[in-house]
């Protein structure tokens, strides 16, 4: 493993069925390049059949898989960070255990690495589909004639794609940029502590790239596993992170707010409706969330959702109105 050019890190926790599907796409590709690519599975103390499943694969492919199991669950970001520090390859790709790489992924990325040895970070476009791979769409649908776009600095790329890298599988990078940025880890970016490390490394990089055509499929369950905390992550977590990044690359925070709360205002308000089902929790969090909501009218809407608007009414009526009608032009910026 230490001699590998690229390590595919797969963090996992209690999703052995998803992990098995993920590995069925990864292993055949890695087998062809086992002198350059290794698989590292970082198990966050799963209590299901994960260890038995992985051992079966190790028995069949002992030279391409390393398995590490945490003694106890340390949450996602520390598990990612531990894995990156525990491998020694020059490049790292972190693949979510429920995502699927495209055919030819390994060969294509090795080709890009060979052609562009100075590039320290690759942002990867993706398909989005449900867990059965139905209803697929392209995340960044504005494709160009070029498979790859090069940028002379990381801030420019982040400003263009903003929260795109928040999907863990969308990032392939030189290990050194993560290691060097570990000191910049921000614990006050809920849901995105790991991203605070990565983007602090990317934003200081002088050579980065975007792969414009989808390289993997992010499989999305109908009900997100983190749905209760999603407004907390999406507003506070990313808002705080882009505040930090703005100190290095000015203007990036305002670009994020424009994207989140104006360009995608409809989706933002639909997402906010869910807090009406967690009134007590989001009243407690309001002092940390509301500074990142720039519209006074939307802040009042937040207060109403956490006090007087019933959860059922927010979800079944207000959210459906936002979904169906373009009334958002009447909400002042």
Coordinates of C-alpha atoms in Angstrom, one line a residue:
X1 CA 0.0 0.0 0.0
X2 CA 2.8 2.5 0.9
X3 CA 4.1 2.3 -2.7
X4 CA 0.8 3.1 -4.3
X5 CA 0.3 6.2 -6.4
X6 CA -3.4 6.4 -5.5
X7 CA -5.4 5.1 -2.5
X8 CA -9.1 4.9 -2.7
X9 CA -10.3 5.4 0.8
X10 CA -13.8 4.1 1.5
X11 CA -15.1 5.2 5.0
X12 CA -18.0 3.1 6.1
X13 CA -20.4 2.6 9.0
X14 CA -23.2 0.0 9.2
X15 CA -23.9 0.0 5.5
X16 CA -22.5 -3.4 4.5
X17 CA -25.0 -3.9 1.7
X18 CA -24.1 -0.5 0.2
X19 CA -20.4 -1.2 0.7
X20 CA -20.7 -4.5 -1.1
X21 CA -22.2 -2.8 -4.2
X22 CA -19.6 -0.1 -4.0
X23 CA -16.7 -2.6 -3.9
X24 CA -18.2 -4.6 -6.8
X25 CA -17.5 -1.6 -9.0
X26 CA -14.1 -0.6 -7.5
X27 CA -12.3 -3.9 -7.2
X28 CA -12.4 -5.0 -10.9
X29 CA -10.9 -1.6 -11.8
X30 CA -8.2 -1.6 -9.1
X31 CA -7.2 -5.2 -10.0
X32 CA -5.9 -3.9 -13.4
X33 CA -3.7 -1.3 -11.7
X34 CA -2.8 -3.0 -8.4
X35 CA 0.8 -1.8 -8.8
X36 CA -0.5 1.8 -8.6
X37 CA -3.8 1.8 -6.8
X38 CA -4.9 0.4 -3.4
X39 CA -8.2 0.2 -1.5
X40 CA -8.3 1.3 2.1
X41 CA -11.6 0.7 4.0
X42 CA -12.0 2.7 7.2
X43 CA -14.7 1.1 9.3
X44 CA -16.1 3.5 11.9
X45 CA -16.9 0.7 14.4
X46 CA -19.8 -0.9 12.4
X47 CA -22.0 -3.3 14.3
X48 CA -23.5 -5.0 11.3
X49 CA -21.8 -7.6 9.0
X50 CA -19.2 -5.2 7.6
X51 CA -16.1 -6.9 9.1
X52 CA -17.2 -10.3 7.7
X53 CA -17.9 -8.9 4.3
X54 CA -14.6 -7.1 4.1
X55 CA -12.7 -10.2 5.3
X56 CA -14.2 -12.2 2.5
X57 CA -12.9 -9.7 0.0
X58 CA -9.5 -9.6 1.6
X59 CA -9.2 -13.4 1.4
X60 CA -9.8 -13.1 -2.3
X61 CA -7.8 -9.9 -3.0
X62 CA -5.2 -9.6 -0.2
X63 CA -2.8 -7.5 -2.2
X64 CA -5.2 -4.6 -3.0
X65 CA -7.3 -4.1 0.1
X66 CA -6.4 -2.9 3.6
X67 CA -9.0 -2.8 6.3
X68 CA -8.9 -0.7 9.5
X69 CA -11.7 -0.8 12.1
X70 CA -12.0 2.0 14.7
X71 CA -12.3 0.7 18.3
X72 CA -15.4 3.0 18.7
X73 CA -17.4 5.3 16.5
X74 CA -15.5 8.6 16.2
X75 CA -18.0 10.3 13.9
X76 CA -17.4 10.9 10.2
X77 CA -14.9 13.7 9.9
X78 CA -12.3 12.2 12.4
X79 CA -12.7 8.9 10.6
X80 CA -11.9 10.6 7.2
X81 CA -8.9 12.4 8.8
X82 CA -7.5 9.3 10.4
X83 CA -7.7 7.4 7.2
X84 CA -5.9 10.1 5.2
X85 CA -3.1 10.2 7.8
X86 CA -2.9 6.5 7.9
X87 CA -2.1 5.9 4.2
X88 CA 1.1 7.0 2.4
X89 CA 0.1 7.3 -1.3
X90 CA 0.7 10.5 -3.2
X91 CA -2.9 10.8 -4.2
X92 CA -6.1 10.1 -2.4
X93 CA -9.7 9.6 -3.5
X94 CA -12.3 9.3 -0.7
X95 CA -15.3 7.4 -2.0
X96 CA -18.6 7.2 0.0
X97 CA -19.6 3.6 0.7
X98 CA -23.0 4.1 -1.1
X99 CA -21.6 5.8 -4.2
X100 CA -20.6 4.1 -7.5
X101 CA -17.7 5.0 -9.7
X102 CA -18.2 4.9 -13.5
X103 CA -16.6 2.2 -15.7
X104 CA -13.0 3.3 -16.5
X105 CA -12.8 5.7 -13.5
X106 CA -9.4 4.4 -12.3
X107 CA -7.8 4.4 -15.8
X108 CA -9.1 7.9 -16.6
X109 CA -7.9 9.4 -13.3
X110 CA -4.5 7.8 -13.6
X111 CA -4.3 9.3 -17.1
X112 CA -5.1 12.7 -15.8
X113 CA -2.6 12.4 -13.0
X114 CA 0.1 11.4 -15.5
X115 CA -0.8 14.2 -17.9
X116 CA -1.0 16.9 -15.2
X117 CA 1.5 16.0 -12.4
X118 CA 1.4 19.5 -11.0
X119 CA -2.4 19.4 -10.3
X120 CA -2.9 19.0 -6.6
X121 CA -6.7 18.7 -6.6
X122 CA -9.5 17.4 -8.9
X123 CA -13.1 18.3 -8.4
X124 CA -15.3 15.6 -10.0
X125 CA -18.7 16.1 -11.6
X126 CA -21.3 13.5 -10.7
X127 CA -24.6 11.8 -11.5
X128 CA -27.3 11.9 -8.8
X129 CA -29.7 9.0 -8.6
X130 CA -31.9 7.2 -6.1
X131 CA -30.6 4.1 -4.4
X132 CA -31.8 1.9 -7.3
X133 CA -29.9 4.1 -9.8
X134 CA -33.2 5.5 -11.2
X135 CA -34.2 9.1 -11.9
X136 CA -30.5 10.0 -12.6
X137 CA -29.4 13.5 -13.4
X138 CA -26.1 15.4 -13.8
X139 CA -25.1 17.6 -10.8
X140 CA -23.3 20.2 -12.9
X141 CA -25.2 20.1 -16.2
X142 CA -23.4 22.9 -17.9
X143 CA -20.9 20.7 -19.6
X144 CA -18.1 22.1 -21.8
X145 CA -16.3 20.7 -24.8
X146 CA -13.4 19.9 -22.6
X147 CA -13.2 16.9 -20.2
X148 CA -11.0 18.8 -17.9
X149 CA -10.7 22.5 -16.9
X150 CA -7.5 23.7 -15.3
X151 CA -7.4 26.6 -12.8
X152 CA -4.3 28.5 -11.6
X153 CA -5.5 28.8 -8.0
X154 CA -7.9 26.9 -5.8
X155 CA -9.9 29.9 -4.7
X156 CA -11.1 30.4 -8.3
X157 CA -12.3 26.8 -8.5
X158 CA -14.1 26.9 -5.1
X159 CA -15.8 30.1 -6.0
X160 CA -17.2 28.5 -9.2
X161 CA -18.3 25.2 -7.6
X162 CA -19.0 26.4 -4.0
X163 CA -20.6 23.4 -2.2
X164 CA -20.0 20.9 -4.9
X165 CA -17.0 19.5 -3.1
X166 CA -19.2 18.9 0.0
X167 CA -20.0 15.5 -1.6
X168 CA -17.1 13.5 -0.3
X169 CA -16.8 11.4 -3.5
X170 CA -16.3 14.5 -5.6
X171 CA -12.7 15.0 -4.5
X172 CA -9.4 13.5 -5.6
X173 CA -6.3 15.2 -4.2
X174 CA -2.7 15.0 -3.3
X175 CA -2.4 13.8 0.2
X176 CA 0.0 16.6 1.1
X177 CA -2.6 19.3 0.7
X178 CA -4.8 17.6 3.3
X179 CA -1.9 16.9 5.7
X180 CA -0.6 20.5 5.5
X181 CA -4.1 21.9 6.1
X182 CA -5.0 19.7 9.1
X183 CA -3.9 22.6 11.3
X184 CA -6.7 24.7 9.7
X185 CA -9.5 22.2 10.8
X186 CA -12.5 24.1 12.0
X187 CA -14.6 22.3 14.6
X188 CA -17.4 24.9 14.4
X189 CA -18.4 23.9 10.9
X190 CA -21.0 21.2 11.8
X191 CA -21.3 18.5 9.2
X192 CA -18.2 19.8 7.3
X193 CA -15.2 19.6 9.6
X194 CA -13.5 17.3 7.1
X195 CA -14.3 19.8 4.3
X196 CA -12.8 22.6 6.3
X197 CA -9.5 20.7 6.1
X198 CA -9.7 19.9 2.4
X199 CA -10.8 23.4 1.2
X200 CA -8.2 25.2 3.3
X201 CA -5.7 23.0 1.4
X202 CA -7.4 23.6 -2.0
X203 CA -7.7 27.3 -1.7
X204 CA -4.0 27.7 -1.2
X205 CA -3.1 25.5 -4.2
X206 CA -1.7 27.0 -7.3
X207 CA -2.8 24.2 -9.7
X208 CA -6.2 22.5 -9.5
X209 CA -8.7 21.1 -12.0
X210 CA -12.3 20.2 -12.5
X211 CA -13.4 17.1 -14.4
X212 CA -16.5 18.3 -16.2
X213 CA -18.1 14.9 -17.1
X214 CA -19.5 12.7 -14.3
X215 CA -17.1 10.3 -12.7
X216 CA -19.4 8.7 -10.2
X217 CA -23.0 8.3 -9.2
X218 CA -24.1 9.7 -5.8
X219 CA -26.9 7.4 -4.7
X220 CA -29.4 9.4 -2.6
X221 CA -31.9 7.7 -0.3
X222 CA -35.5 9.2 -0.3
X223 CA -35.1 10.1 3.4
X224 CA -31.6 11.4 4.1
X225 CA -29.9 9.8 7.1
X226 CA -29.0 13.2 8.4
X227 CA -32.3 15.0 7.5
X228 CA -32.8 16.4 11.1
X229 CA -29.5 18.2 11.0
X230 CA -29.5 19.2 7.3
X231 CA -30.5 22.9 7.9
X232 CA -27.9 23.0 10.6
X233 CA -25.2 21.7 8.2
X234 CA -26.3 23.6 5.2
X235 CA -26.7 27.0 6.8
X236 CA -24.4 27.1 9.8
X237 CA -21.8 24.5 8.7
X238 CA -21.2 25.8 5.2
X239 CA -21.8 29.5 6.1
X240 CA -19.1 29.3 8.8
X241 CA -16.7 27.5 6.4
X242 CA -17.1 30.1 3.7
X243 CA -16.6 32.8 6.2
X244 CA -13.2 31.4 7.0
X245 CA -12.4 30.9 3.3
X246 CA -13.3 34.5 2.6
X247 CA -10.4 35.6 4.8
X248 CA -8.1 33.9 2.3
X249 CA -10.0 34.5 -1.0
X250 CA -12.2 37.6 -0.5
X251 CA -15.6 37.6 -2.1
X252 CA -16.2 33.8 -1.8
X253 CA -18.6 34.2 1.1
X254 CA -20.9 36.6 -0.7
X255 CA -20.8 34.4 -3.8
X256 CA -22.0 31.5 -1.6
X257 CA -24.8 33.5 0.0
X258 CA -25.9 34.7 -3.5
X259 CA -26.0 31.1 -4.7
X260 CA -27.6 29.6 -1.6
X261 CA -30.3 32.2 -0.7
X262 CA -31.0 34.1 -3.9
X263 CA -30.2 32.0 -7.0
X264 CA -31.6 28.9 -5.2
X265 CA -34.1 30.7 -3.0
X266 CA -36.9 28.3 -3.7
X267 CA -34.9 25.3 -2.6
X268 CA -33.6 27.2 0.4
X269 CA -37.0 28.0 1.7
X270 CA -38.3 24.5 1.0
X271 CA -35.4 23.1 3.1
X272 CA -36.2 25.6 5.9
X273 CA -39.7 24.2 6.2
X274 CA -38.3 21.0 7.8
X275 CA -37.2 22.9 11.0
X276 CA -40.9 23.2 11.9
X277 CA -40.8 19.5 12.9
X278 CA -37.8 20.2 15.2
X279 CA -38.9 23.5 16.9
X280 CA -37.1 23.1 20.2
X281 CA -33.9 22.1 18.6
X282 CA -33.9 24.9 16.1
X283 CA -34.9 27.5 18.6
X284 CA -31.8 26.6 20.5
X285 CA -29.7 26.8 17.3
X286 CA -31.2 30.1 16.1
X287 CA -28.5 32.4 17.4
X288 CA -25.9 30.4 15.4
X289 CA -28.0 30.0 12.3
X290 CA -29.7 33.3 11.8
X291 CA -26.6 35.4 11.3
X292 CA -26.1 33.4 8.1
X293 CA -29.6 34.2 6.8
X294 CA -29.3 37.5 5.1
X295 CA -33.0 38.3 4.3
X296 CA -35.0 39.9 7.2
X297 CA -38.1 38.3 5.8
X298 CA -36.6 34.9 5.8
X299 CA -35.3 35.3 9.4
X300 CA -38.9 36.1 10.4
X301 CA -40.0 33.0 8.5
X302 CA -37.4 31.0 10.5
X303 CA -38.8 32.4 13.7
X304 CA -42.4 31.5 12.7
X305 CA -41.3 27.9 11.8
X306 CA -39.8 27.4 15.2
X307 CA -42.7 28.9 17.1
X308 CA -46.2 29.1 15.7
X309 CA -46.3 27.2 12.4
X310 CA -47.3 23.5 12.9
X311 CA -44.9 21.0 11.4
X312 CA -47.5 19.3 9.3
X313 CA -48.6 22.6 7.8
X314 CA -45.1 23.7 7.0
X315 CA -44.4 20.4 5.1
X316 CA -47.7 19.6 3.5
X317 CA -48.8 23.2 2.6
X318 CA -46.1 25.8 2.7
X319 CA -43.4 23.6 1.2
X320 CA -45.7 22.4 -1.6
X321 CA -46.6 26.0 -2.4
X322 CA -42.9 26.8 -2.7
X323 CA -42.5 23.7 -4.8
X324 CA -45.4 24.5 -7.1
X325 CA -45.6 28.3 -7.5
X326 CA -43.1 31.0 -8.1
X327 CA -44.2 33.2 -5.3
X328 CA -40.6 33.8 -4.1
X329 CA -40.3 37.0 -6.1
X330 CA -42.6 38.6 -3.4
X331 CA -40.2 37.8 -0.6
X332 CA -37.9 40.7 -0.3
X333 CA -34.2 40.2 -0.4

